[in-house]
Amino acid sequence: MSYTYKYPKPSVTVDCVVFGLDDAQKLKVLLIQRGIAPYQNKWALPGGFIGLDESIATAAARELKEETGIDKVFLEQLYTFGEVDRDPRDRIITVAYYALINIGEYVVKARTDAKNAKWFSVEELPPLAFDHDRIFSVAKERLKGKLRYQPIGFELLPSKFTLTQLQRLYETVLEQKLDKRNFRSKILKMKLLVDLEEMQAGVSHRPAKLYQFDKKRYQELEQKEFNFEI
Amino acid sequence: MSYTYKYPKPSVTVDCVVFGLDDAQKLKVLLIQRGIAPYQNKWALPGGFIGLDESIATAAARELKEETGIDKVFLEQLYTFGEVDRDPRDRIITVAYYALINIGEYVVKARTDAKNAKWFSVEELPPLAFDHDRIFSVAKERLKGKLRYQPIGFELLPSKFTLTQLQRLYETVLEQKLDKRNFRSKILKMKLLVDLEEMQAGVSHRPAKLYQFDKKRYQELEQKEFNFEI
DNA sequence: ATTTCTTAGTGTATTTTTTACACTTTATAG
DNA sequence: CTATAAAGTGTAAAAAATACACTAAGAAAT
């Protein structure tokens, strides 16, 4: 490795693809409207520059908080985008992250130099600034792939949820119908759900049982290379 | 996103974890010995700075070629490492790649500022410079994970190989014994191997048939979300 | 109070996939 | 021509995945 420090440096940013589920179990992405050029007024992924005194993951969490008010969520590195012409002004390398949040817990707010922050359905995104379309589509594929073999879907739901909500979530993200009985027996056989012995309230039909994800048990099983495939 | 260009910039490097298989089907990694401080004389992953006029992937391929002579191989992004204290001198962000090569095809040579380049068995690595131990272990896990559901193992073998060689490769990387008959029927059922109707030569026992990976067919099947699980 | 509406909840038989397992064949070397 | 070493091959049993339809429970409307 050649460490001579004479090289001009690229700028490095982090961008976050924030996924959420709305009331109708539709998959949404949080975008911010750019307040400044280039791509002024265009929608973009929240993100910003990495400080020299913070790790990339810290920067991603900080930017997310600054630009949208979202804090303490599932946030995982996605991919690093480094084509030469990604930004019209300067060479920019972007480390992309994706976040999964329970929409209900947050009221998102535009802050710093974002004019506006808004949830968009993944099926009808506006044209995005820079190469954010591409970053988004990599994130969507990653979410889909990961959901199949790791129980990360819970991050998108409120902490108490019904099995039907969970099934809808899988159906939405995987873009396929699932059989109710098979889904239930499979998910319950994993022993990752705690039956709260509590009922859904405020529905005008038979209420469903509420469950909670058992994170502790998940971490134990994870050690043992347990299989979480759906 | 805050594009004001007043931020000090980190340096950005690429490092490559180069995997190969030796004659005894042992998994090896290519390391270079550092010619300069810090970590002078220590073994490290080949890599170097990203130029402003090249993409990250291009930089990875270029550094690999410069430092080891290896060219035109399977090279895929692994992960980006951005802790603050990774390098004692400066803030460095490293985009790591991993490469799979057929050792027989190359005679590796140390070049530029590397003193030496050498293959090490993954089970007995020397202590590495910087956080390269960590990068290596992420790469090893990735290779293991990916081999299970994508036919990338062929990249480590010569273009003509026997089923036993292929099985040993899987056993080595996955760190588990596989059943000969089950492995063969599974792999052949995928129809990704071309029977060359040619025999292994130079062995003092019954020679095995030689096969070749059918890349074209793989790309066709990939479109159709075909399942390549072992 | 009864009916209607809507979603929750449940079991089994069939098919498919995975696993476990051992002997014969074919070449080279001595 | 015998010994050695790895190649090559099929089947039965177990496990997992799939397909499938009715009853139960509550709220709302009459």
Short mmCIF file of C-alpha atoms (C1' of nucleotides) in Angstrom, two decimals:
data_model
loop_
_atom_site.label_atom_id
_atom_site.label_comp_id
_atom_site.label_asym_id
_atom_site.label_seq_id
_atom_site.Cartn_x
_atom_site.Cartn_y
_atom_site.Cartn_z
CA MET A 1 0.00 0.00 0.00
CA SER A 2 1.34 3.35 -0.98
CA TYR A 3 1.00 5.92 1.78
CA THR A 4 2.71 9.00 0.58
CA TYR A 5 -0.01 11.57 1.17
CA LYS A 6 0.56 13.45 -2.00
CA TYR A 7 -2.70 12.40 -3.64
CA PRO A 8 -5.62 14.77 -4.10
CA LYS A 9 -8.56 13.41 -2.18
CA PRO A 10 -12.14 12.73 -3.16
CA SER A 11 -14.95 13.93 -0.93
CA VAL A 12 -16.75 11.22 0.98
CA THR A 13 -20.41 11.32 1.90
CA VAL A 14 -22.94 8.98 3.46
CA ASP A 15 -26.46 8.59 2.13
CA CYS A 16 -29.27 6.69 3.80
CA VAL A 17 -32.09 4.76 2.21
CA VAL A 18 -34.73 4.84 4.92
CA PHE A 19 -37.50 2.28 4.59
CA GLY A 20 -40.78 2.37 6.47
CA LEU A 21 -44.20 0.74 6.27
CA ASP A 22 -47.31 2.83 6.28
CA ASP A 23 -50.68 1.92 7.82
CA ALA A 24 -51.72 0.07 4.71
CA GLN A 25 -48.50 -2.01 4.85
CA LYS A 26 -47.11 -0.24 1.81
CA LEU A 27 -43.35 0.10 1.62
CA LYS A 28 -42.15 3.69 1.77
CA VAL A 29 -38.87 5.54 1.45
CA LEU A 30 -38.00 8.78 3.12
CA LEU A 31 -36.67 11.48 0.81
CA ILE A 32 -35.61 15.03 1.37
CA GLN A 33 -36.05 17.89 -1.02
CA ARG A 34 -32.78 19.59 -1.78
CA GLY A 35 -32.61 23.24 -0.78
CA ILE A 36 -29.50 24.04 -2.78
CA ALA A 37 -27.96 23.43 -6.19
CA PRO A 38 -27.16 21.17 -7.89
CA TYR A 39 -30.46 19.40 -8.25
CA GLN A 40 -32.14 22.15 -6.26
CA ASN A 41 -35.72 21.22 -5.38
CA LYS A 42 -35.12 17.65 -6.51
CA TRP A 43 -35.80 14.81 -4.12
CA ALA A 44 -32.78 12.96 -2.78
CA LEU A 45 -31.67 10.49 -0.17
CA PRO A 46 -30.77 12.08 3.15
CA GLY A 47 -27.02 12.22 3.69
CA GLY A 48 -23.98 14.40 3.94
CA PHE A 49 -20.26 14.64 4.46
CA ILE A 50 -18.31 12.43 6.80
CA GLY A 51 -16.42 14.31 9.49
CA LEU A 52 -12.78 13.43 10.10
CA ASP A 53 -13.52 12.66 13.72
CA GLU A 54 -16.41 10.24 13.24
CA SER A 55 -16.73 6.76 11.79
CA ILE A 56 -18.83 6.22 8.69
CA ALA A 57 -21.61 4.55 10.66
CA THR A 58 -21.65 7.45 13.10
CA ALA A 59 -21.84 9.91 10.23
CA ALA A 60 -24.78 8.03 8.73
CA ALA A 61 -26.65 8.07 12.03
CA ARG A 62 -25.84 11.73 12.59
CA GLU A 63 -26.96 12.83 9.13
CA LEU A 64 -30.15 10.87 9.47
CA LYS A 65 -30.89 12.55 12.74
CA GLU A 66 -29.97 16.03 11.51
CA GLU A 67 -31.96 15.84 8.33
CA THR A 68 -35.01 13.92 9.41
CA GLY A 69 -35.02 13.67 13.20
CA ILE A 70 -34.77 9.89 13.06
CA ASP A 71 -32.61 8.34 15.72
CA LYS A 72 -31.61 4.94 17.06
CA VAL A 73 -32.76 2.69 14.28
CA PHE A 74 -31.57 -0.33 12.38
CA LEU A 75 -28.85 1.08 10.13
CA GLU A 76 -26.58 -1.11 8.05
CA GLN A 77 -23.99 -0.45 5.38
CA LEU A 78 -25.29 -1.11 1.88
CA TYR A 79 -22.61 -0.42 -0.72
CA THR A 80 -20.09 2.22 -1.69
CA PHE A 81 -20.64 4.12 -4.90
CA GLY A 82 -17.59 5.59 -6.50
CA GLU A 83 -18.06 6.27 -10.19
CA VAL A 84 -16.13 9.27 -11.34
CA ASP A 85 -19.03 11.37 -12.59
CA ARG A 86 -21.54 10.94 -9.78
CA ASP A 87 -21.55 14.62 -8.89
CA PRO A 88 -21.24 17.37 -11.48
CA ARG A 89 -18.97 19.50 -9.32
CA ASP A 90 -16.45 17.30 -7.65
CA ARG A 91 -15.33 13.71 -7.23
CA ILE A 92 -17.59 12.25 -4.57
CA ILE A 93 -17.54 8.78 -3.10
CA THR A 94 -20.68 7.81 -1.25
CA VAL A 95 -21.00 5.12 1.35
CA ALA A 96 -24.68 4.20 1.32
CA TYR A 97 -26.57 2.83 4.30
CA TYR A 98 -30.08 1.55 4.62
CA ALA A 99 -32.31 2.02 7.61
CA LEU A 100 -35.49 0.26 8.69
CA ILE A 101 -37.89 2.18 10.86
CA ASN A 102 -41.32 1.94 12.28
CA ILE A 103 -43.02 4.95 10.72
CA GLY A 104 -45.47 5.37 13.57
CA GLU A 105 -42.70 6.18 16.03
CA TYR A 106 -41.45 9.22 14.22
CA VAL A 107 -42.76 12.48 12.90
CA VAL A 108 -40.15 13.30 10.31
CA LYS A 109 -39.04 16.87 9.99
CA ALA A 110 -36.89 18.59 7.45
CA ARG A 111 -33.88 20.21 9.03
CA THR A 112 -30.51 21.79 8.13
CA ASP A 113 -30.31 22.42 4.38
CA ALA A 114 -33.18 20.16 3.41
CA LYS A 115 -36.30 22.06 2.45
CA ASN A 116 -38.65 19.24 3.11
CA ALA A 117 -38.77 15.58 4.12
CA LYS A 118 -41.46 13.20 2.92
CA TRP A 119 -42.33 9.53 2.66
CA PHE A 120 -42.80 8.16 -0.84
CA SER A 121 -44.23 4.86 -1.90
CA VAL A 122 -41.44 2.75 -3.43
CA GLU A 123 -43.62 2.16 -6.46
CA GLU A 124 -43.99 5.80 -7.33
CA LEU A 125 -40.77 7.57 -6.60
CA PRO A 126 -40.08 10.92 -8.20
CA PRO A 127 -36.86 11.23 -10.25
CA LEU A 128 -34.03 11.51 -7.75
CA ALA A 129 -30.94 13.70 -7.62
CA PHE A 130 -27.49 12.34 -8.55
CA ASP A 131 -27.40 8.56 -8.91
CA HIS A 132 -29.79 8.10 -6.03
CA ASP A 133 -32.16 6.04 -8.17
CA ARG A 134 -29.46 3.47 -8.47
CA ILE A 135 -28.62 3.54 -4.76
CA PHE A 136 -32.28 3.12 -3.96
CA SER A 137 -32.64 0.15 -6.25
CA VAL A 138 -29.61 -1.58 -4.76
CA ALA A 139 -31.13 -0.98 -1.33
CA LYS A 140 -34.47 -2.44 -2.34
CA GLU A 141 -32.81 -5.58 -3.64
CA ARG A 142 -30.73 -5.89 -0.51
CA LEU A 143 -33.77 -5.56 1.72
CA LYS A 144 -35.56 -8.22 -0.29
CA GLY A 145 -32.60 -10.55 -0.20
CA LYS A 146 -31.89 -10.10 3.45
CA LEU A 147 -35.47 -10.49 4.59
CA ARG A 148 -35.48 -14.03 3.23
CA TYR A 149 -32.89 -15.31 5.62
CA GLN A 150 -32.69 -12.86 8.48
CA PRO A 151 -35.47 -11.65 10.75
CA ILE A 152 -35.04 -7.95 10.10
CA GLY A 153 -38.66 -7.28 9.15
CA PHE A 154 -39.57 -6.60 12.74
CA GLU A 155 -37.65 -3.35 12.54
CA LEU A 156 -40.35 -2.04 10.22
CA LEU A 157 -43.22 -2.86 12.57
CA PRO A 158 -44.35 -1.44 15.88
CA SER A 159 -43.01 -3.48 18.78
CA LYS A 160 -46.40 -5.19 19.20
CA PHE A 161 -47.82 -6.62 16.01
CA THR A 162 -50.14 -9.28 14.66
CA LEU A 163 -49.14 -12.23 12.52
CA THR A 164 -51.18 -10.83 9.67
CA GLN A 165 -49.23 -7.58 9.81
CA LEU A 166 -46.00 -9.55 9.70
CA GLN A 167 -47.19 -11.62 6.78
CA ARG A 168 -48.25 -8.52 4.83
CA LEU A 169 -44.81 -7.07 5.44
CA TYR A 170 -43.14 -10.14 3.97
CA GLU A 171 -45.54 -10.14 1.05
CA THR A 172 -44.88 -6.48 0.36
CA VAL A 173 -41.11 -6.66 0.48
CA LEU A 174 -40.73 -10.01 -1.25
CA GLU A 175 -43.38 -9.06 -3.80
CA GLN A 176 -45.14 -12.40 -3.56
CA LYS A 177 -48.23 -13.88 -1.90
CA LEU A 178 -47.64 -16.24 1.00
CA ASP A 179 -49.92 -18.93 2.35
CA LYS A 180 -51.38 -17.93 5.71
CA ARG A 181 -51.16 -21.29 7.44
CA ASN A 182 -47.72 -22.13 6.15
CA PHE A 183 -46.39 -18.70 7.03
CA ARG A 184 -47.72 -18.92 10.55
CA SER A 185 -46.43 -22.35 11.35
CA LYS A 186 -43.04 -21.54 9.90
CA ILE A 187 -42.64 -18.31 11.78
CA LEU A 188 -43.90 -19.73 15.07
CA LYS A 189 -41.66 -22.78 14.79
CA MET A 190 -38.64 -20.47 14.93
CA LYS A 191 -39.64 -19.46 18.46
CA LEU A 192 -38.67 -15.87 17.87
CA LEU A 193 -42.06 -14.43 18.73
CA VAL A 194 -43.41 -13.86 22.20
CA ASP A 195 -47.15 -14.26 22.50
CA LEU A 196 -48.14 -11.20 24.52
CA GLU A 197 -51.54 -12.70 25.44
CA GLU A 198 -53.00 -9.41 24.48
CA MET A 199 -55.45 -8.55 21.74
CA GLN A 200 -55.42 -6.05 18.96
CA ALA A 201 -57.80 -3.21 19.80
CA GLY A 202 -59.94 -0.85 17.75
CA VAL A 203 -60.80 -3.19 14.90
CA SER A 204 -64.35 -3.96 13.88
CA HIS A 205 -63.83 -7.71 13.47
CA ARG A 206 -62.26 -10.54 15.36
CA PRO A 207 -59.13 -9.07 16.97
CA ALA A 208 -55.80 -10.78 16.47
CA LYS A 209 -53.27 -11.78 19.10
CA LEU A 210 -50.33 -9.45 19.55
CA TYR A 211 -46.76 -10.71 19.38
CA GLN A 212 -43.38 -9.25 20.08
CA PHE A 213 -40.01 -10.10 18.52
CA ASP A 214 -37.70 -11.87 20.95
CA LYS A 215 -34.40 -10.14 20.24
CA LYS A 216 -32.51 -11.86 23.00
CA ARG A 217 -33.41 -15.30 21.74
CA TYR A 218 -32.52 -14.25 18.22
CA GLN A 219 -29.04 -13.27 19.30
CA GLU A 220 -28.58 -16.61 21.06
CA LEU A 221 -29.71 -18.57 18.00
CA GLU A 222 -27.61 -16.43 15.68
CA GLN A 223 -24.47 -17.77 17.39
CA LYS A 224 -25.52 -21.32 16.60
CA GLU A 225 -25.97 -20.63 12.89
CA PHE A 226 -29.67 -21.31 13.19
CA ASN A 227 -31.62 -21.02 9.96
CA PHE A 228 -34.10 -18.16 9.74
CA GLU A 229 -35.26 -18.71 6.21
CA ILE A 230 -38.85 -17.89 5.24
CA MET B 1 -27.30 16.82 1.67
CA SER B 2 -24.81 19.47 2.49
CA TYR B 3 -22.49 20.22 -0.41
CA THR B 4 -20.47 23.18 0.63
CA TYR B 5 -16.94 21.90 -0.01
CA LYS B 6 -15.43 23.39 3.07
CA TYR B 7 -14.87 20.08 4.79
CA PRO B 8 -11.43 18.55 5.24
CA LYS B 9 -11.35 15.26 3.41
CA PRO B 10 -10.33 11.79 4.48
CA SER B 11 -8.00 9.75 2.28
CA VAL B 12 -9.65 6.87 0.49
CA THR B 13 -7.91 3.62 -0.36
CA VAL B 14 -8.88 0.26 -1.80
CA ASP B 15 -7.60 -3.01 -0.40
CA CYS B 16 -8.03 -6.44 -1.97
CA VAL B 17 -8.45 -9.76 -0.27
CA VAL B 18 -7.21 -12.16 -2.93
CA PHE B 19 -8.24 -15.78 -2.47
CA GLY B 20 -6.71 -18.72 -4.27
CA LEU B 21 -6.60 -22.50 -3.96
CA ASP B 22 -3.30 -24.35 -3.99
CA ASP B 23 -2.65 -27.79 -5.45
CA ALA B 24 -3.76 -29.46 -2.25
CA GLN B 25 -7.07 -27.55 -2.41
CA LYS B 26 -6.07 -25.41 0.56
CA LEU B 27 -7.47 -21.89 0.67
CA LYS B 28 -4.81 -19.22 0.40
CA VAL B 29 -4.65 -15.43 0.60
CA LEU B 30 -2.20 -13.23 -1.18
CA LEU B 31 -0.36 -10.76 1.04
CA ILE B 32 2.31 -8.23 0.36
CA GLN B 33 5.09 -7.25 2.68
CA ARG B 34 5.17 -3.55 3.33
CA GLY B 35 8.32 -1.78 2.25
CA ILE B 36 7.66 1.43 4.16
CA ALA B 37 6.47 2.64 7.56
CA PRO B 38 4.12 2.38 9.30
CA TYR B 39 4.05 -1.35 9.75
CA GLN B 40 7.23 -1.66 7.73
CA ASN B 41 8.00 -5.31 6.92
CA LYS B 42 4.55 -6.37 8.14
CA TRP B 43 2.30 -8.32 5.84
CA ALA B 44 -0.73 -6.50 4.51
CA LEU B 45 -3.50 -6.72 1.94
CA PRO B 46 -2.54 -5.29 -1.44
CA GLY B 47 -4.15 -1.92 -2.06
CA GLY B 48 -3.59 1.78 -2.45
CA PHE B 49 -5.07 5.19 -3.04
CA ILE B 50 -7.96 5.85 -5.35
CA GLY B 51 -7.21 8.29 -8.12
CA LEU B 52 -9.67 11.12 -8.77
CA ASP B 53 -10.08 10.01 -12.34
CA GLU B 54 -10.91 6.35 -11.75
CA SER B 55 -13.84 4.53 -10.19
CA ILE B 56 -13.31 2.50 -7.03
CA ALA B 57 -13.56 -0.78 -8.90
CA THR B 58 -11.00 0.42 -11.43
CA ALA B 59 -8.68 1.46 -8.64
CA ALA B 60 -8.98 -1.96 -7.03
CA ALA B 61 -8.15 -3.71 -10.30
CA ARG B 62 -5.27 -1.35 -10.97
CA GLU B 63 -3.71 -1.74 -7.53
CA LEU B 64 -4.01 -5.48 -7.75
CA LYS B 65 -2.22 -5.49 -11.04
CA GLU B 66 0.45 -3.05 -9.92
CA GLU B 67 1.26 -4.82 -6.71
CA THR B 68 0.90 -8.44 -7.67
CA GLY B 69 0.63 -8.68 -11.44
CA ILE B 70 -2.85 -10.17 -11.20
CA ASP B 71 -5.25 -9.03 -13.86
CA LYS B 72 -8.77 -9.73 -15.13
CA VAL B 73 -10.18 -11.69 -12.25
CA PHE B 74 -13.39 -11.93 -10.29
CA LEU B 75 -13.34 -8.80 -8.14
CA GLU B 76 -16.27 -7.71 -6.05
CA GLN B 77 -16.82 -5.03 -3.44
CA LEU B 78 -16.76 -6.35 0.10
CA TYR B 79 -17.33 -3.59 2.63
CA THR B 80 -16.10 -0.12 3.48
CA PHE B 81 -14.10 0.35 6.63
CA GLY B 82 -14.17 3.79 8.15
CA GLU B 83 -13.25 3.77 11.81
CA VAL B 84 -11.44 6.92 12.85
CA ASP B 85 -8.22 5.32 14.10
CA ARG B 86 -7.52 2.80 11.35
CA ASP B 87 -4.26 4.42 10.35
CA PRO B 88 -1.91 6.04 12.86
CA ARG B 89 -1.09 8.96 10.60
CA ASP B 90 -4.23 10.16 8.94
CA ARG B 91 -7.93 9.50 8.56
CA ILE B 92 -8.24 6.75 6.01
CA ILE B 93 -11.39 5.19 4.64
CA THR B 94 -10.85 1.88 2.88
CA VAL B 95 -13.16 0.29 0.37
CA ALA B 96 -12.31 -3.40 0.50
CA TYR B 97 -12.71 -5.79 -2.42
CA TYR B 98 -12.25 -9.50 -2.62
CA ALA B 99 -10.88 -11.38 -5.58
CA LEU B 100 -11.01 -15.03 -6.55
CA ILE B 101 -8.26 -16.36 -8.72
CA ASN B 102 -6.93 -19.58 -10.06
CA ILE B 103 -3.46 -19.68 -8.57
CA GLY B 104 -2.01 -21.75 -11.39
CA GLU B 105 -2.61 -18.99 -13.91
CA TYR B 106 -0.42 -16.43 -12.21
CA VAL B 107 3.09 -16.10 -10.96
CA VAL B 108 2.68 -13.32 -8.45
CA LYS B 109 5.37 -10.70 -8.28
CA ALA B 110 5.99 -7.94 -5.82
CA ARG B 111 6.04 -4.56 -7.49
CA THR B 112 5.92 -0.82 -6.68
CA ASP B 113 6.45 -0.25 -2.99
CA ALA B 114 5.75 -3.79 -1.87
CA LYS B 115 8.88 -5.69 -0.91
CA ASN B 116 7.40 -9.07 -1.45
CA ALA B 117 4.18 -10.88 -2.34
CA LYS B 118 3.30 -14.31 -1.04
CA TRP B 119 0.45 -16.75 -0.65
CA PHE B 120 -0.51 -17.67 2.90
CA SER B 121 -2.78 -20.42 4.07
CA VAL B 122 -5.88 -18.83 5.60
CA GLU B 123 -5.38 -20.95 8.69
CA GLU B 124 -1.96 -19.60 9.47
CA LEU B 125 -1.85 -15.94 8.62
CA PRO B 126 0.84 -13.76 10.11
CA PRO B 127 -0.30 -10.70 12.08
CA LEU B 128 -1.39 -8.12 9.54
CA ALA B 129 -0.84 -4.39 9.28
CA PHE B 130 -3.59 -1.90 10.18
CA ASP B 131 -7.01 -3.53 10.66
CA HIS B 132 -6.39 -5.96 7.83
CA ASP B 133 -7.10 -8.94 10.08
CA ARG B 134 -10.62 -7.66 10.41
CA ILE B 135 -10.98 -7.00 6.68
CA PHE B 136 -9.72 -10.49 5.96
CA SER B 137 -12.17 -12.09 8.34
CA VAL B 138 -15.10 -10.20 6.83
CA ALA B 139 -13.94 -11.40 3.41
CA LYS B 140 -13.70 -15.00 4.54
CA GLU B 141 -17.23 -14.91 5.90
CA ARG B 142 -18.50 -13.29 2.73
CA LEU B 143 -16.89 -15.92 0.56
CA LYS B 144 -18.39 -18.65 2.69
CA GLY B 145 -21.82 -17.07 2.61
CA LYS B 146 -21.78 -16.34 -1.08
CA LEU B 147 -20.53 -19.75 -2.14
CA ARG B 148 -23.66 -21.31 -0.68
CA TYR B 149 -26.01 -19.64 -3.10
CA GLN B 150 -23.95 -18.45 -6.01
CA PRO B 151 -21.67 -20.45 -8.27
CA ILE B 152 -18.55 -18.39 -7.73
CA GLY B 153 -16.31 -21.27 -6.73
CA PHE B 154 -15.35 -21.90 -10.33
CA GLU B 155 -13.32 -18.71 -10.25
CA LEU B 156 -10.88 -20.44 -7.93
CA LEU B 157 -10.35 -23.44 -10.19
CA PRO B 158 -8.64 -23.90 -13.53
CA SER B 159 -11.11 -23.72 -16.37
CA LYS B 160 -11.13 -27.51 -16.68
CA PHE B 161 -11.66 -29.32 -13.41
CA THR B 162 -12.98 -32.55 -11.97
CA LEU B 163 -16.02 -32.93 -9.76
CA THR B 164 -13.80 -34.03 -6.91
CA GLN B 165 -11.79 -30.84 -7.17
CA LEU B 166 -14.99 -28.85 -7.08
CA GLN B 167 -16.24 -30.76 -4.08
CA ARG B 168 -12.97 -30.24 -2.19
CA LEU B 169 -13.25 -26.54 -2.90
CA TYR B 170 -16.71 -26.40 -1.39
CA GLU B 171 -15.58 -28.43 1.59
CA THR B 172 -12.61 -26.17 2.15
CA VAL B 173 -14.47 -22.91 1.96
CA LEU B 174 -17.60 -24.04 3.79
CA GLU B 175 -15.53 -25.87 6.37
CA GLN B 176 -17.72 -28.96 6.23
CA LYS B 177 -17.64 -32.43 4.71
CA LEU B 178 -20.05 -33.06 1.84
CA ASP B 179 -21.43 -36.36 0.60
CA LYS B 180 -19.94 -37.31 -2.76
CA ARG B 181 -23.05 -38.69 -4.40
CA ASN B 182 -25.34 -35.96 -3.12
CA PHE B 183 -22.91 -33.25 -4.13
CA ARG B 184 -22.57 -34.62 -7.63
CA SER B 185 -26.22 -35.07 -8.35
CA LYS B 186 -27.02 -31.62 -6.98
CA ILE B 187 -24.35 -29.86 -8.97
CA LEU B 188 -25.11 -31.73 -12.19
CA LYS B 189 -28.84 -31.11 -11.83
CA MET B 190 -28.14 -27.36 -12.11
CA LYS B 191 -26.86 -27.91 -15.66
CA LEU B 192 -24.09 -25.41 -15.20
CA LEU B 193 -21.30 -27.79 -16.03
CA VAL B 194 -20.25 -28.86 -19.48
CA ASP B 195 -18.92 -32.39 -19.71
CA LEU B 196 -15.77 -31.95 -21.80
CA GLU B 197 -15.57 -35.69 -22.61
CA GLU B 198 -11.96 -35.45 -21.73
CA MET B 199 -10.04 -37.12 -18.95
CA GLN B 200 -7.75 -35.89 -16.25
CA ALA B 201 -4.15 -36.75 -17.09
CA GLY B 202 -1.07 -37.53 -15.06
CA VAL B 203 -2.73 -39.28 -12.13
CA SER B 204 -1.82 -42.76 -11.01
CA HIS B 205 -5.36 -44.00 -10.55
CA ARG B 206 -8.60 -43.94 -12.42
CA PRO B 207 -8.73 -40.53 -14.10
CA ALA B 208 -11.77 -38.32 -13.63
CA LYS B 209 -13.84 -36.60 -16.28
CA LEU B 210 -13.13 -32.93 -16.84
CA TYR B 211 -15.86 -30.33 -16.69
CA GLN B 212 -16.12 -26.68 -17.50
CA PHE B 213 -18.37 -24.03 -15.97
CA ASP B 214 -21.05 -22.84 -18.39
CA LYS B 215 -20.97 -19.10 -17.81
CA LYS B 216 -23.42 -18.28 -20.56
CA ARG B 217 -26.05 -20.61 -19.18
CA TYR B 218 -25.45 -19.22 -15.71
CA GLN B 219 -26.18 -15.71 -16.89
CA GLU B 220 -29.39 -16.86 -18.55
CA LEU B 221 -30.57 -18.66 -15.43
CA GLU B 222 -29.59 -15.75 -13.21
CA GLN B 223 -32.22 -13.62 -14.95
CA LYS B 224 -34.90 -16.12 -14.03
CA GLU B 225 -34.03 -16.07 -10.32
CA PHE B 226 -32.94 -19.67 -10.54
CA ASN B 227 -31.74 -21.19 -7.29
CA PHE B 228 -28.06 -22.16 -7.10
CA GLU B 229 -27.96 -23.33 -3.52
CA ILE B 230 -25.59 -26.11 -2.51
"C1'" DA C 1 -81.40 -9.71 19.86
"C1'" DT C 2 -80.22 -11.23 15.55
"C1'" DT C 3 -77.88 -10.93 11.41
"C1'" DT C 4 -74.02 -9.47 8.68
"C1'" DC C 5 -69.42 -8.45 7.85
"C1'" DT C 6 -64.66 -9.04 8.25
"C1'" DT C 7 -60.56 -10.97 9.64
"C1'" DA C 8 -58.37 -14.59 12.95
"C1'" DG C 9 -57.15 -18.96 13.59
"C1'" DT C 10 -56.31 -23.87 12.73
"C1'" DG C 11 -54.60 -29.39 10.56
"C1'" DT C 12 -53.62 -32.78 7.22
"C1'" DA C 13 -52.47 -35.24 3.09
"C1'" DT C 14 -49.41 -34.91 -0.92
"C1'" DT C 15 -45.32 -33.70 -3.15
"C1'" DT C 16 -40.68 -32.48 -3.18
"C1'" DT C 17 -36.27 -32.25 -1.31
"C1'" DT C 18 -32.71 -33.85 1.47
"C1'" DT C 19 -30.18 -37.18 3.55
"C1'" DA C 20 -27.68 -41.45 4.45
"C1'" DC C 21 -25.28 -45.01 2.69
"C1'" DA C 22 -21.42 -49.09 -0.13
"C1'" DC C 23 -19.89 -51.32 -3.91
"C1'" DT C 24 -17.92 -51.66 -8.73
"C1'" DT C 25 -14.91 -49.58 -12.21
"C1'" DT C 26 -10.73 -47.91 -14.26
"C1'" DA C 27 -6.50 -46.29 -14.60
"C1'" DT C 28 -1.29 -46.34 -13.07
"C1'" DA C 29 2.66 -48.28 -10.53
"C1'" DG C 30 5.19 -51.83 -8.87
"C1'" DC D 1 -0.92 -59.62 -12.91
"C1'" DT D 2 -1.59 -57.63 -8.56
"C1'" DA D 3 -2.03 -53.77 -5.62
"C1'" DT D 4 -3.42 -49.19 -5.01
"C1'" DA D 5 -6.18 -45.16 -5.32
"C1'" DA D 6 -9.67 -42.48 -6.60
"C1'" DA D 7 -13.92 -42.32 -9.89
"C1'" DG D 8 -18.37 -43.23 -10.55
"C1'" DT D 9 -23.10 -44.66 -9.53
"C1'" DG D 10 -28.78 -45.51 -7.26
"C1'" DT D 11 -32.17 -46.06 -3.82
"C1'" DA D 12 -34.83 -46.05 0.35
"C1'" DA D 13 -36.08 -43.25 4.38
"C1'" DA D 14 -36.73 -38.92 6.56
"C1'" DA D 15 -37.71 -34.21 6.50
"C1'" DA D 16 -39.50 -30.15 4.57
"C1'" DA D 17 -42.52 -27.65 1.63
"C1'" DT D 18 -46.76 -27.11 -0.36
"C1'" DA D 19 -51.74 -26.91 -1.25
"C1'" DC D 20 -55.93 -26.34 0.56
"C1'" DA D 21 -61.20 -24.68 3.36
"C1'" DC D 22 -63.76 -24.23 7.16
"C1'" DT D 23 -64.98 -22.45 12.01
"C1'" DA D 24 -64.43 -18.63 15.55
"C1'" DA D 25 -64.77 -14.08 17.35
"C1'" DG D 26 -65.73 -9.56 17.63
"C1'" DA D 27 -68.04 -4.97 15.89
"C1'" DA D 28 -71.55 -2.80 13.30
"C1'" DA D 29 -75.94 -2.56 11.28
"C1'" DT D 30 -80.71 -3.70 11.44
#
